[in-house]
XYZ file of C-alpha atoms in Angstrom:
756
model
C 1.104 -23.322 0.693
C -1.614 -25.926 1.165
C -1.448 -28.372 4.077
C -3.708 -31.080 5.489
C -4.832 -30.796 9.073
C -7.702 -32.219 11.124
C -8.646 -29.102 13.030
C -10.618 -26.053 12.043
C -12.425 -23.644 14.229
C -15.786 -21.951 14.501
C -15.615 -19.194 17.070
C -18.928 -17.992 18.443
C -18.278 -14.629 20.076
C -16.539 -15.312 23.405
C -17.425 -18.998 23.732
C -14.465 -20.178 21.606
C -16.416 -23.262 20.533
C -14.872 -25.271 17.679
C -15.291 -28.576 15.897
C -12.829 -31.016 14.326
C -12.950 -31.715 10.591
C -10.406 -32.414 7.895
C -9.222 -29.071 6.606
C -6.902 -27.655 4.005
C -6.112 -23.975 4.449
C -5.316 -21.689 1.546
C -4.293 -18.064 1.366
C -7.085 -15.872 -0.010
C -6.574 -12.405 -1.501
C -10.108 -11.771 -2.796
C -12.063 -10.578 0.317
C -12.591 -6.877 -0.190
C -11.579 -4.090 2.154
C -12.788 -0.509 1.752
C -10.970 2.650 2.825
C -12.629 6.025 2.220
C -15.385 4.189 0.317
C -12.882 2.792 -2.199
C -11.774 -0.845 -2.471
C -8.147 -1.591 -1.747
C -6.377 -3.220 -4.680
C -4.313 -5.653 -2.595
C -5.690 -5.554 0.953
C -4.176 -8.865 2.097
C -0.663 -8.460 0.642
C 0.896 -8.117 4.092
C 2.417 -4.632 3.996
C 5.796 -3.362 2.801
C 8.194 -1.433 5.024
C 11.796 -2.164 4.017
C 11.342 -3.683 0.605
C 13.582 -4.324 -2.357
C 11.632 -4.151 -5.643
C 12.858 -6.133 -8.635
C 11.098 -6.460 -12.032
C 10.759 -9.997 -13.413
C 8.344 -11.803 -15.727
C 6.679 -14.248 -13.333
C 3.988 -15.716 -15.577
C 5.731 -15.635 -18.958
C 3.316 -13.135 -20.517
C 6.030 -10.748 -21.659
C 5.219 -8.090 -19.040
C 7.489 -7.270 -16.133
C 5.894 -8.255 -12.857
C 7.344 -7.520 -9.412
C 9.369 -9.568 -6.976
C 9.632 -7.969 -3.544
C 11.886 -8.980 -0.658
C 10.482 -7.462 2.521
C 13.384 -7.079 4.924
C 11.844 -5.538 8.032
C 12.792 -7.811 10.891
C 14.604 -7.523 14.193
C 16.354 -10.768 13.301
C 18.229 -11.639 10.119
C 18.316 -15.407 9.988
C 17.338 -17.331 6.834
C 13.612 -17.607 6.274
C 12.627 -14.648 8.429
C 12.458 -12.223 5.490
C 9.243 -12.282 3.478
C 8.964 -12.746 -0.288
C 6.019 -11.147 -2.112
C 5.093 -11.410 -5.777
C 2.851 -9.105 -7.816
C 1.500 -9.688 -11.316
C 1.519 -6.741 -13.699
C -2.152 -6.165 -14.579
C -1.609 -2.728 -16.076
C -1.329 -1.603 -19.664
C 0.609 1.052 -21.547
C 0.736 4.108 -19.318
C -1.309 2.369 -16.606
C 0.250 1.220 -13.312
C -1.532 -1.772 -11.790
C -0.022 -4.696 -9.879
C -2.053 -7.508 -8.309
C -0.703 -9.500 -5.406
C -0.384 -13.207 -6.204
C 1.355 -15.309 -3.506
C 1.430 -18.426 -5.693
C 4.773 -17.423 -7.237
C 6.547 -16.925 -3.917
C 7.269 -20.617 -3.486
C 9.532 -20.726 -6.559
C 12.159 -18.423 -5.078
C 14.874 -19.470 -2.594
C 13.251 -19.194 0.815
C 16.372 -18.429 2.864
C 17.384 -15.104 1.314
C 18.553 -12.370 3.694
C 19.945 -8.818 3.640
C 19.667 -8.023 -0.080
C 18.353 -9.488 -3.300
C 18.820 -8.143 -6.818
C 17.316 -9.661 -9.967
C 19.581 -9.075 -12.964
C 20.119 -11.097 -16.126
C 23.797 -12.068 -16.062
C 23.809 -14.747 -18.784
C 21.987 -12.876 -21.553
C 18.983 -15.220 -21.852
C 16.480 -12.427 -21.173
C 15.487 -13.784 -17.743
C 16.400 -12.159 -14.454
C 18.742 -14.160 -12.232
C 19.099 -13.801 -8.454
C 21.994 -12.165 -6.604
C 21.584 -12.416 -2.837
C 23.648 -12.321 0.327
C 25.573 -15.384 1.527
C 25.845 -15.078 5.308
C 28.257 -18.011 5.637
C 31.091 -16.306 3.734
C 29.862 -12.678 3.767
C 29.538 -12.790 0.018
C 27.097 -13.218 -2.854
C 25.114 -16.250 -4.016
C 23.930 -16.333 -7.624
C 20.890 -18.332 -8.747
C 20.338 -18.875 -12.483
C 16.779 -18.430 -13.761
C 15.872 -21.715 -15.490
C 12.292 -20.871 -16.415
C 11.314 -24.287 -17.757
C 9.360 -25.301 -20.834
C 6.226 -25.804 -18.744
C 6.225 -22.083 -17.972
C 7.180 -22.515 -14.302
C 9.808 -20.449 -12.518
C 12.844 -22.374 -11.356
C 16.139 -21.143 -9.924
C 19.394 -23.109 -9.740
C 22.266 -22.149 -7.434
C 25.083 -21.367 -9.884
C 27.614 -19.630 -7.625
C 27.730 -20.188 -3.860
C 29.883 -17.382 -2.535
C 30.789 -15.678 -5.827
C 34.583 -15.653 -6.239
C 36.959 -12.927 -7.365
C 40.717 -12.547 -7.601
C 42.052 -9.746 -5.370
C 44.927 -7.477 -6.359
C 48.198 -8.609 -4.802
C 50.956 -5.984 -5.025
C 53.680 -8.580 -4.543
C 52.550 -11.189 -7.028
C 49.601 -12.850 -8.819
C 46.118 -11.977 -7.659
C 44.691 -13.937 -4.750
C 41.472 -15.881 -5.357
C 38.725 -15.818 -2.757
C 35.095 -15.078 -2.084
C 33.978 -11.575 -3.063
C 33.566 -9.932 0.332
C 30.305 -8.072 0.875
C 28.776 -6.968 4.157
C 25.028 -7.560 4.628
C 24.418 -3.811 5.073
C 26.493 -2.811 2.028
C 24.470 -3.516 -1.096
C 26.775 -3.775 -4.153
C 26.054 -2.402 -7.624
C 25.796 -4.943 -10.451
C 26.397 -3.247 -13.796
C 28.371 -3.565 -17.012
C 30.965 -0.991 -15.979
C 33.266 -1.314 -19.005
C 30.525 -1.824 -21.612
C 31.762 -5.191 -22.902
C 28.428 -6.968 -22.505
C 29.002 -8.880 -19.264
C 28.122 -8.040 -15.673
C 30.704 -6.410 -13.391
C 30.543 -5.583 -9.671
C 31.113 -2.421 -7.659
C 31.269 -3.026 -3.939
C 32.511 -1.312 -0.811
C 35.667 -2.063 1.074
C 35.223 -3.365 4.606
C 35.249 0.174 6.012
C 33.008 1.400 3.153
C 35.331 4.346 2.497
C 36.177 3.328 -1.051
C 34.448 1.521 -3.900
C 36.144 -1.535 -5.372
C 35.775 -2.448 -9.052
C 35.657 -6.160 -9.853
C 35.668 -6.716 -13.599
C 34.006 -9.718 -15.201
C 36.746 -11.204 -17.413
C 34.465 -13.649 -19.236
C 34.510 -11.585 -22.442
C 38.228 -10.860 -22.338
C 39.347 -14.384 -21.504
C 36.696 -16.629 -23.055
C 34.778 -14.355 -25.451
C 31.620 -15.112 -23.473
C 29.070 -12.870 -21.826
C 26.992 -15.595 -20.153
C 29.162 -16.341 -17.132
C 30.917 -14.554 -14.264
C 34.702 -14.614 -13.801
C 35.648 -11.705 -11.543
C 38.985 -10.032 -10.983
C 39.575 -6.971 -8.836
C 40.764 -4.169 -11.116
C 40.642 -1.120 -8.844
C 40.631 -0.714 -5.074
C 39.508 2.916 -5.282
C 37.132 3.192 -8.244
C 35.976 6.626 -9.368
C 38.701 8.605 -7.539
C 36.437 9.215 -4.541
C 35.969 8.252 -0.944
C 32.735 8.411 0.996
C 32.384 10.644 4.020
C 32.394 9.204 7.526
C 30.009 11.898 8.724
C 27.177 12.094 6.197
C 25.984 10.743 2.867
C 28.336 12.787 0.704
C 31.474 11.977 -1.268
C 34.980 13.338 -1.046
C 35.991 13.939 -4.650
C 39.538 13.246 -5.762
C 42.318 11.008 -4.468
C 44.296 10.988 -2.298
C 41.450 11.304 0.131
C 40.574 14.959 0.570
C 38.080 16.579 2.870
C 35.317 18.821 1.574
C 36.548 22.404 1.612
C 33.613 23.546 3.721
C 33.620 20.643 6.197
C 35.299 19.988 9.518
C 35.612 16.314 8.737
C 38.235 14.176 10.401
C 39.209 10.992 8.637
C 38.155 8.034 10.717
C 37.132 4.632 9.478
C 33.708 4.825 7.940
C 30.811 2.807 9.266
C 29.205 0.041 7.216
C 25.798 0.806 5.779
C 25.397 1.874 2.170
C 22.939 0.870 -0.535
C 24.384 1.472 -4.011
C 22.999 1.207 -7.541
C 24.659 2.061 -10.865
C 22.995 3.552 -13.971
C 23.804 5.818 -16.899
C 22.119 9.155 -16.224
C 23.131 10.995 -19.401
C 23.672 8.404 -22.115
C 27.449 8.789 -22.237
C 28.148 5.111 -21.553
C 29.734 5.801 -18.164
C 28.345 4.314 -14.947
C 26.923 6.901 -12.560
C 26.026 6.012 -8.963
C 23.106 6.477 -6.580
C 23.905 5.821 -2.923
C 21.670 5.596 0.136
C 23.304 5.569 3.529
C 22.774 5.077 7.247
C 24.317 8.512 7.770
C 21.745 10.512 5.871
C 18.147 10.883 4.742
C 19.316 12.050 1.307
C 19.949 10.204 -1.943
C 23.482 10.863 -3.200
C 24.106 11.080 -6.961
C 27.666 10.670 -8.235
C 28.339 11.691 -11.831
C 30.979 9.772 -13.728
C 32.970 12.236 -15.828
C 35.262 9.665 -17.366
C 35.517 8.989 -21.091
C 36.533 5.309 -21.251
C 34.223 2.929 -19.368
C 36.125 0.766 -16.895
C 39.398 2.569 -17.651
C 39.264 6.180 -16.468
C 36.027 6.300 -14.474
C 36.150 9.437 -12.339
C 33.411 11.061 -10.282
C 33.592 14.747 -11.160
C 30.522 16.151 -9.415
C 27.792 15.116 -6.990
C 24.216 15.999 -6.157
C 23.601 15.408 -2.447
C 19.849 16.082 -2.810
C 18.989 13.973 -5.823
C 16.840 14.460 -7.796
C 17.167 18.202 -7.261
C 14.807 19.061 -10.118
C 12.239 16.369 -9.386
C 11.584 16.720 -5.668
C 14.616 15.743 -3.599
C 14.402 12.524 -1.633
C 14.130 13.082 2.134
C 13.585 9.684 3.685
C 14.082 8.296 7.190
C 16.323 6.347 6.845
C 18.917 4.413 4.743
C 17.536 4.889 1.232
C 17.324 2.115 -1.346
C 16.803 3.230 -4.961
C 15.040 0.686 -7.178
C 14.586 0.916 -10.954
C 11.470 -0.424 -12.700
C 8.920 0.578 -15.313
C 6.016 1.204 -12.949
C 3.496 2.469 -15.506
C 4.356 0.319 -18.534
C 5.344 3.248 -20.738
C 8.698 1.716 -21.671
C 10.686 4.137 -19.500
C 12.487 3.178 -16.321
C 11.076 4.866 -13.213
C 12.632 5.135 -9.748
C 11.145 3.736 -6.553
C 12.572 4.772 -3.188
C 12.309 2.418 -0.221
C 14.408 1.606 2.830
C 17.507 -0.571 2.887
C 17.335 -1.154 6.648
C 15.355 -3.566 8.816
C 14.119 -1.106 11.452
C 13.924 2.533 12.560
C 12.634 3.659 9.184
C 9.536 5.343 7.770
C 6.744 2.749 7.754
C 3.721 4.399 6.157
C 4.640 6.982 3.495
C 7.571 4.791 2.636
C 7.464 3.738 -1.033
C 8.173 6.875 -3.029
C 7.538 6.586 -6.753
C 9.384 8.932 -9.126
C 8.054 8.810 -12.692
C 10.557 9.175 -15.521
C 9.364 12.109 -17.638
C 12.532 12.039 -19.715
C 13.993 9.101 -21.623
C 15.893 5.970 -20.671
C 19.062 7.589 -22.028
C 18.501 10.785 -20.069
C 15.980 10.115 -17.300
C 14.163 12.924 -15.534
C 12.679 11.567 -12.306
C 9.706 13.499 -10.944
C 8.080 12.707 -7.597
C 4.693 11.099 -8.133
C 3.362 9.403 -4.991
C 4.564 8.338 -1.541
C 2.721 5.010 -1.156
C 3.355 2.903 -4.241
C 1.523 -0.443 -3.798
C 0.985 0.109 -0.061
C -1.863 2.534 -0.774
C -3.783 -0.568 -1.842
C -3.061 -2.607 1.308
C -4.166 -2.817 4.897
C -1.262 -1.013 6.522
C -0.802 -0.629 10.268
C 2.760 0.637 10.155
C 4.975 -1.937 11.856
C 4.009 -5.282 13.433
C 0.264 -5.604 12.872
C -1.580 -7.751 15.430
C -5.266 -8.429 14.635
C -8.045 -9.408 17.040
C -11.670 -10.290 16.247
C -14.455 -8.713 18.275
C -18.048 -7.738 17.404
C -17.709 -4.077 18.297
C -21.066 -2.816 17.090
C -23.146 -5.786 18.239
C -24.491 -6.662 14.787
C -23.515 -10.320 15.069
C -20.510 -9.992 12.740
C -16.921 -10.272 13.867
C -15.147 -6.965 13.311
C -11.403 -6.571 13.119
C -9.247 -4.565 15.508
C -5.580 -4.296 14.492
C -2.900 -3.386 17.014
C 0.684 -2.593 16.054
C 4.165 -1.771 17.211
C 3.393 1.688 15.930
C 3.622 4.236 13.186
C 7.118 5.678 12.845
C 6.831 9.376 13.648
C 9.592 11.553 12.223
C 8.187 15.015 13.003
C 8.075 16.974 16.244
C 11.228 15.724 17.929
C 13.274 12.529 17.868
C 11.870 9.822 15.618
C 9.813 7.268 17.517
C 7.001 4.731 17.238
C 3.418 5.454 18.366
C 1.074 2.496 18.710
C -2.585 2.680 17.702
C -5.583 0.433 17.072
C -7.269 0.342 13.657
C -10.953 -0.625 13.434
C -12.326 -2.454 10.392
C -16.078 -3.019 10.494
C -17.336 -6.323 9.124
C -19.605 -5.243 6.258
C -20.036 -8.686 4.698
C -23.241 -9.107 2.728
C -22.446 -12.038 0.412
C -20.230 -15.081 0.115
C -16.966 -13.147 0.401
C -16.016 -11.506 3.710
C -15.805 -7.736 3.474
C -14.413 -5.109 5.829
C -14.549 -1.315 5.889
C -12.004 0.822 7.696
C -13.753 3.011 10.265
C -10.828 4.344 12.295
C -7.036 4.262 12.434
C -7.033 5.295 16.100
C -9.814 3.309 17.724
C -10.335 4.240 21.395
C -7.768 7.070 20.920
C -4.923 4.828 22.039
C -2.235 6.716 20.097
C -2.339 9.602 22.588
C -0.733 7.424 25.278
C 2.558 7.024 23.403
C 2.607 3.254 23.789
C 4.218 0.736 21.449
C 3.359 -2.853 20.525
C -0.267 -2.366 21.548
C -2.432 -5.499 21.535
C -6.071 -5.529 22.728
C -8.145 -8.184 24.497
C -11.884 -7.825 25.023
C -14.192 -9.091 27.765
C -16.599 -7.940 30.471
C -14.288 -7.421 33.435
C -16.656 -5.429 35.673
C -19.870 -7.409 35.222
C -21.934 -4.572 33.761
C -22.855 -6.404 30.550
C -20.644 -4.500 28.130
C -17.213 -5.427 26.829
C -14.146 -3.812 28.362
C -10.620 -3.773 26.943
C -7.279 -4.932 28.328
C -4.331 -3.548 26.395
C -0.942 -5.243 26.175
C 2.139 -3.250 25.233
C 5.905 -3.344 24.768
C 6.617 -2.862 28.488
C 5.003 -6.218 29.217
C 2.315 -4.723 31.451
C -1.454 -4.401 30.909
C -3.671 -1.319 30.806
C -7.370 -1.628 31.690
C -9.935 0.419 29.738
C -13.540 0.536 30.963
C -16.431 0.561 28.497
C -18.683 3.434 29.580
C -21.323 2.936 26.884
C -23.430 0.283 28.584
C -24.694 -3.014 27.213
C -25.905 -2.938 23.604
C -24.212 0.363 22.725
C -21.163 1.143 20.652
C -18.239 1.051 23.106
C -16.742 4.176 24.640
C -13.441 3.374 26.266
C -11.561 5.319 28.932
C -8.635 4.368 31.106
C -9.989 2.868 34.319
C -8.995 4.216 37.739
C -5.680 2.534 38.475
C -5.981 1.021 35.005
C -2.462 1.912 33.915
C -0.092 -0.971 34.689
C -3.185 -2.803 35.888
C -2.580 -4.663 39.173
C 1.165 -4.518 38.423
C 0.844 -7.568 36.193
C 3.931 -7.981 34.044
C 5.219 -10.570 31.556
C 8.493 -8.748 30.938
C 8.056 -7.376 27.428
C 5.508 -7.380 24.597
C 2.383 -8.572 26.385
C -0.273 -10.007 24.022
C -3.258 -10.848 26.261
C -6.367 -12.918 25.706
C -9.289 -12.793 28.137
C -10.751 -16.284 28.489
C -12.209 -18.413 31.276
C -9.431 -21.004 31.365
C -10.564 -22.953 34.434
C -14.330 -22.726 33.746
C -15.147 -20.948 37.014
C -17.174 -18.203 35.361
C -14.381 -15.604 35.594
C -12.226 -14.298 32.771
C -8.550 -15.159 33.186
C -5.555 -13.742 31.285
C -3.390 -15.741 28.905
C -0.536 -13.707 27.420
C 2.398 -14.080 25.072
C 5.673 -12.201 25.414
C 8.917 -11.253 23.669
C 10.835 -14.464 24.323
C 8.195 -16.877 23.060
C 6.616 -18.195 26.260
C 3.045 -17.995 27.583
C 1.929 -16.630 30.974
C -1.297 -17.625 32.716
C -2.935 -15.289 35.248
C -5.938 -16.790 37.098
C -8.804 -14.511 38.085
C -9.181 -14.984 41.830
C -11.570 -12.065 42.213
C -15.262 -11.754 41.413
C -17.406 -11.039 38.369
C -17.516 -7.314 39.203
C -14.047 -6.968 40.733
C -11.361 -9.004 38.996
C -8.095 -9.880 40.706
C -5.417 -11.688 38.735
C -2.758 -13.982 40.179
C 0.158 -15.351 38.176
C -0.082 -19.145 37.978
C 2.746 -19.870 35.554
C 5.070 -17.695 33.429
C 5.991 -20.677 31.241
C 2.539 -22.131 30.939
C 2.370 -25.569 29.376
C 6.117 -25.502 28.695
C 5.404 -23.530 25.515
C 8.281 -21.730 23.803
C 7.978 -20.773 20.133
C 11.424 -19.151 19.862
C 13.729 -20.409 17.131
C 16.599 -20.586 19.625
C 19.128 -21.698 16.999
C 18.868 -18.314 15.287
C 17.379 -15.745 17.650
C 16.552 -14.857 21.236
C 13.050 -13.675 20.315
C 9.788 -15.563 19.975
C 7.042 -12.885 19.960
C 4.407 -15.384 21.079
C 0.767 -14.444 20.423
C -1.678 -17.007 21.908
C -5.233 -17.838 20.930
C -6.971 -20.334 23.215
C -10.133 -21.988 21.888
C -12.506 -24.830 22.691
C -12.608 -27.834 20.338
C -15.255 -30.485 21.117
C -15.167 -29.557 24.778
C -11.360 -29.535 24.986
C -9.022 -26.568 25.088
C -6.623 -26.106 22.190
C -4.233 -23.221 21.594
C -2.598 -21.760 18.520
C 0.429 -19.524 19.084
C 2.001 -17.102 16.618
C 5.771 -16.735 16.458
C 8.537 -14.477 15.197
C 9.539 -17.096 12.633
C 6.177 -16.707 10.876
C 4.738 -20.130 11.714
C 1.768 -21.026 13.913
C 2.218 -23.577 16.705
C -0.778 -25.737 17.673
C -1.074 -27.301 21.173
C -3.538 -29.664 22.863
C -3.660 -31.675 26.122
C -4.614 -28.492 27.978
C -7.983 -29.334 29.593
C -7.451 -31.106 32.913
C -3.732 -30.384 32.602
C -3.496 -26.679 33.431
C -0.409 -27.253 35.571
C 1.263 -29.709 33.197
C 3.075 -29.685 29.872
C 0.968 -29.238 26.752
C 1.359 -31.355 23.627
C 2.753 -29.753 20.479
C 0.509 -30.937 17.645
C 2.245 -28.970 14.892
C 4.790 -26.187 14.500
C 3.559 -25.466 10.962
C -0.167 -25.347 11.697
C -2.563 -24.556 8.830
C 0.309 -23.988 6.394
C 0.654 -20.387 7.587
C 4.057 -18.815 6.986
C 4.064 -15.048 7.472
C 7.484 -14.031 8.791
C 8.382 -12.271 10.850
C 6.056 -11.960 13.873
C 3.020 -13.937 12.774
C 0.088 -12.859 14.977
C -3.081 -14.951 14.419
C -6.737 -14.009 14.868
C -9.469 -16.606 14.287
C -13.212 -16.364 13.650
C -15.861 -18.036 11.497
C -16.671 -15.212 9.114
C -19.108 -17.021 6.811
C -20.933 -19.228 9.361
C -19.885 -22.505 7.766
C -18.454 -24.008 10.947
C -14.844 -23.417 9.934
C -12.736 -20.564 11.243
C -10.915 -18.139 9.027
C -7.440 -17.060 10.154
C -6.137 -13.540 9.666
C -2.447 -13.136 10.400
C -0.554 -9.975 11.245
C 3.142 -9.542 10.565
C 6.112 -7.222 11.004
C 5.558 -5.311 7.758
C 2.235 -3.998 9.110
C -0.208 -5.747 6.772
C -2.457 -8.786 7.070
C -2.784 -12.181 5.395
C -6.094 -14.043 5.015
C -6.362 -17.857 5.315
C -9.412 -20.088 5.065
C -10.319 -23.716 4.491
C -13.768 -22.961 3.131
C -15.065 -19.798 1.477
C -17.668 -21.205 -0.874
C -18.552 -18.726 -3.596
C -15.494 -16.612 -2.898
C -12.597 -16.843 -5.380
C -9.133 -17.580 -4.069
C -7.554 -14.542 -5.680
C -8.791 -11.086 -6.569
C -7.320 -11.759 -10.014
C -9.782 -14.634 -10.469
C -12.712 -12.274 -10.869
C -11.159 -8.883 -11.573
C -10.691 -8.240 -15.303
C -7.799 -6.079 -16.395
C -9.336 -2.633 -16.834
C -7.574 -0.670 -19.554
C -7.839 3.115 -19.637
C -7.705 4.706 -23.067
C -7.169 8.483 -23.211
C -7.335 10.283 -26.524
C -5.473 12.395 -27.379
C -2.539 11.956 -24.995
C -0.737 14.394 -24.767
C -3.897 16.461 -24.521
C -4.311 20.102 -25.508
C -7.949 20.982 -24.811
C -10.463 18.107 -24.583
C -9.627 14.519 -23.588
C -11.857 11.490 -24.152
C -11.553 8.583 -21.692
C -12.667 5.014 -22.475
C -12.707 2.187 -19.882
C -12.066 -1.149 -21.572
C -13.138 -4.408 -19.855
C -15.296 -2.512 -17.404
C -18.907 -3.682 -17.441
C -20.999 -2.303 -14.572
C -20.983 -0.999 -11.016
C -20.011 2.216 -9.292
C -17.027 4.034 -10.761
C -15.427 7.382 -10.057
C -12.644 9.304 -11.749
C -10.178 11.730 -10.204
C -7.403 13.771 -11.790
C -4.339 14.549 -9.662
C -1.383 16.784 -10.402
C 2.218 15.779 -9.703
C 1.986 17.010 -6.081
C -1.060 14.847 -5.399
C -3.493 17.785 -5.450
C -6.883 16.758 -6.775
C -7.994 18.717 -9.827
C -11.429 17.116 -10.039
C -13.403 14.084 -8.963
C -16.579 12.859 -10.629
C -18.853 9.830 -10.560
C -19.156 8.003 -13.879
C -22.342 6.322 -15.038
C -20.851 4.380 -17.962
C -17.527 3.313 -19.413
C -16.645 6.596 -21.122
C -16.465 10.287 -20.311
C -14.506 13.400 -21.276
C -12.905 16.316 -19.482
C -11.403 19.666 -20.383
C -7.684 20.319 -19.930
C -7.767 23.856 -21.308
C -7.299 25.462 -17.872
C -4.531 23.095 -16.766
C -0.861 23.918 -16.818
C 1.481 21.934 -19.003
C 2.863 18.876 -17.248
C 2.104 15.379 -16.041
C -1.135 14.355 -14.329
C -2.532 11.107 -12.961
C -6.021 9.911 -13.840
C -7.280 7.566 -11.087
C -10.244 5.298 -11.859
C -11.862 3.688 -8.804
C -14.174 0.737 -9.461
C -15.856 -1.758 -7.154
C -13.076 -4.240 -7.834
C -10.011 -2.005 -7.626
C -8.215 1.163 -8.603
C -6.469 1.834 -11.907
C -4.285 4.728 -12.951
C -3.255 6.354 -16.217
C -0.564 8.943 -16.783
C -1.733 11.964 -18.796
C 0.445 14.676 -20.301
C -1.065 18.135 -20.775
C 0.743 19.992 -23.536
C -0.828 23.116 -24.944
C 0.004 24.342 -28.411
C 1.385 21.147 -29.887
């Protein structure tokens, strides 16, 4: 979104000096970020932790792009989930998606819990099915892609109705009941051309079948008229102990289990598909009770009439690398590599306590759409092209190496560790060196555990930098989830690359405490030549600790734990605020921008000369930033034009880049990155394969061939747009050719088949 404001910032190291101009901030995706000497494809896409992936044609070019609803949040109120949109820039057999935030605005902004894009009215355009929290049901938005080629959605059904079976009389009309943690399956169960619904009962023991009667009653397939047909579809119940099914009714325990029949919890993510081309709806189910993906085979013979689950695979896909995912699996179907076959993408259906790094598992369909054969392909679909700090990224600018360029340090809640004991988060700092040499800012990842912070087992780590001991080098104060501060001394000396170690008595430094989730900034608030502490906290307020010590021996005294009367909590919907302050000087006057859980930035003035008073709220939508949840701002002038860029962290672990002025730098990576097409001939290949790169002109390029396990077969640098390689020594099977250029990475699926 673009907004008009009068304030921009130019931060000069620790002086926080800014000037006022008219400014209009835009979200940029073009600044490049390098990891392992390769450019990330979508560095500023914001991360994906608990995402629902839905194919949809966003730009009307006939190719299926991606809509993503990122659900990771500790709150579930409308607007706190993040929408992301990716344009399909691949070609046949090539997977490539480019983040483009411009399409996000066209979707309903208050979606929560689940979102599925399915064409219910037969016009070829995906409509929206999402959770209605007011009635615990489903809202349906019709896709009215207009003649101008712009996405538009109209609310067609608010709280989708059904008619429930009534044993003593006519069915009873009411809203189709769906819990927010029970994702229903939308599928043409009886094969009559309209969309039916499978959903869980309140206890989630049994699956209900709600048939769309539009065809039967009105001879139409473009509307939804539901009637409950079966309370216990498929002749199964789901276990209350694990993600398995009890086959047969009445409800029977597994022969080899000690199960007792108690009411089942709520928490299942279900999707229907036809696995064997027999016209019967099979089921995939993810669950809070297991790290497995459950497959239920429908052995019936008449769709919608005698559906009956006759066998199950509790480790699906058994022949393609069983899913083992912490936790609450969500299976998504899409054609990831544009080969015309539907692939499977595994993500999480929950908002927290789930894998947050290797968390988007792509299974390529090596079979057909009628009889899919899903084979594990990679564990970081899309996220391998993003800045990814696990959960809750929190960036800070600081010139670490003293080269005059503002580097980027990214704190986080942590990486979710699932090995070596109970699952838990471990916080760490990532270091991105500012390697800018032209008009566009550029960063290179140097470390994912800067200052070896991960060893301390902390969470929600947030650094502040400043010379606290008067020795001329920059020390570090680390905030964390406990609300305390840890003091790390720089032992390197002035002018050297920092070497941090925990100071004597540095843990829980001076027993300072803001309660929870301290996010400190070191800044001389009262202009006495000593660095003070300004810190955010969990509940949205700001604390101010004045330095009453000396230049070489700081001593901090709490002045106010609700400084300026600031509170950025959306109290109508949540208890949490997750305030992250950034105090800066603007024409000799203090101003402060504060990040919030709701994703907006709050801007305050009337601070100078009023340190004990109430500050003035200038805007609660400052700079047009909206990065829910847990927007954490960092500000610095990266191109020396007098205007500060803003990089924003968020719950999903990625970063967003905002600027009012990046002359010579395109807004989007798509503005200057041509679609590189990879041509492989022959494919399938027997002996020798020839590779041609189309739309690639010049620059460094490398090629790597990976097998289905991710093992690298070869890697070579390429001097032009064509090369060849021998497949004679390779085993039959699927391989991935990865082309890395200066503007992005592109992939091509290759089949080795000897003797054809």
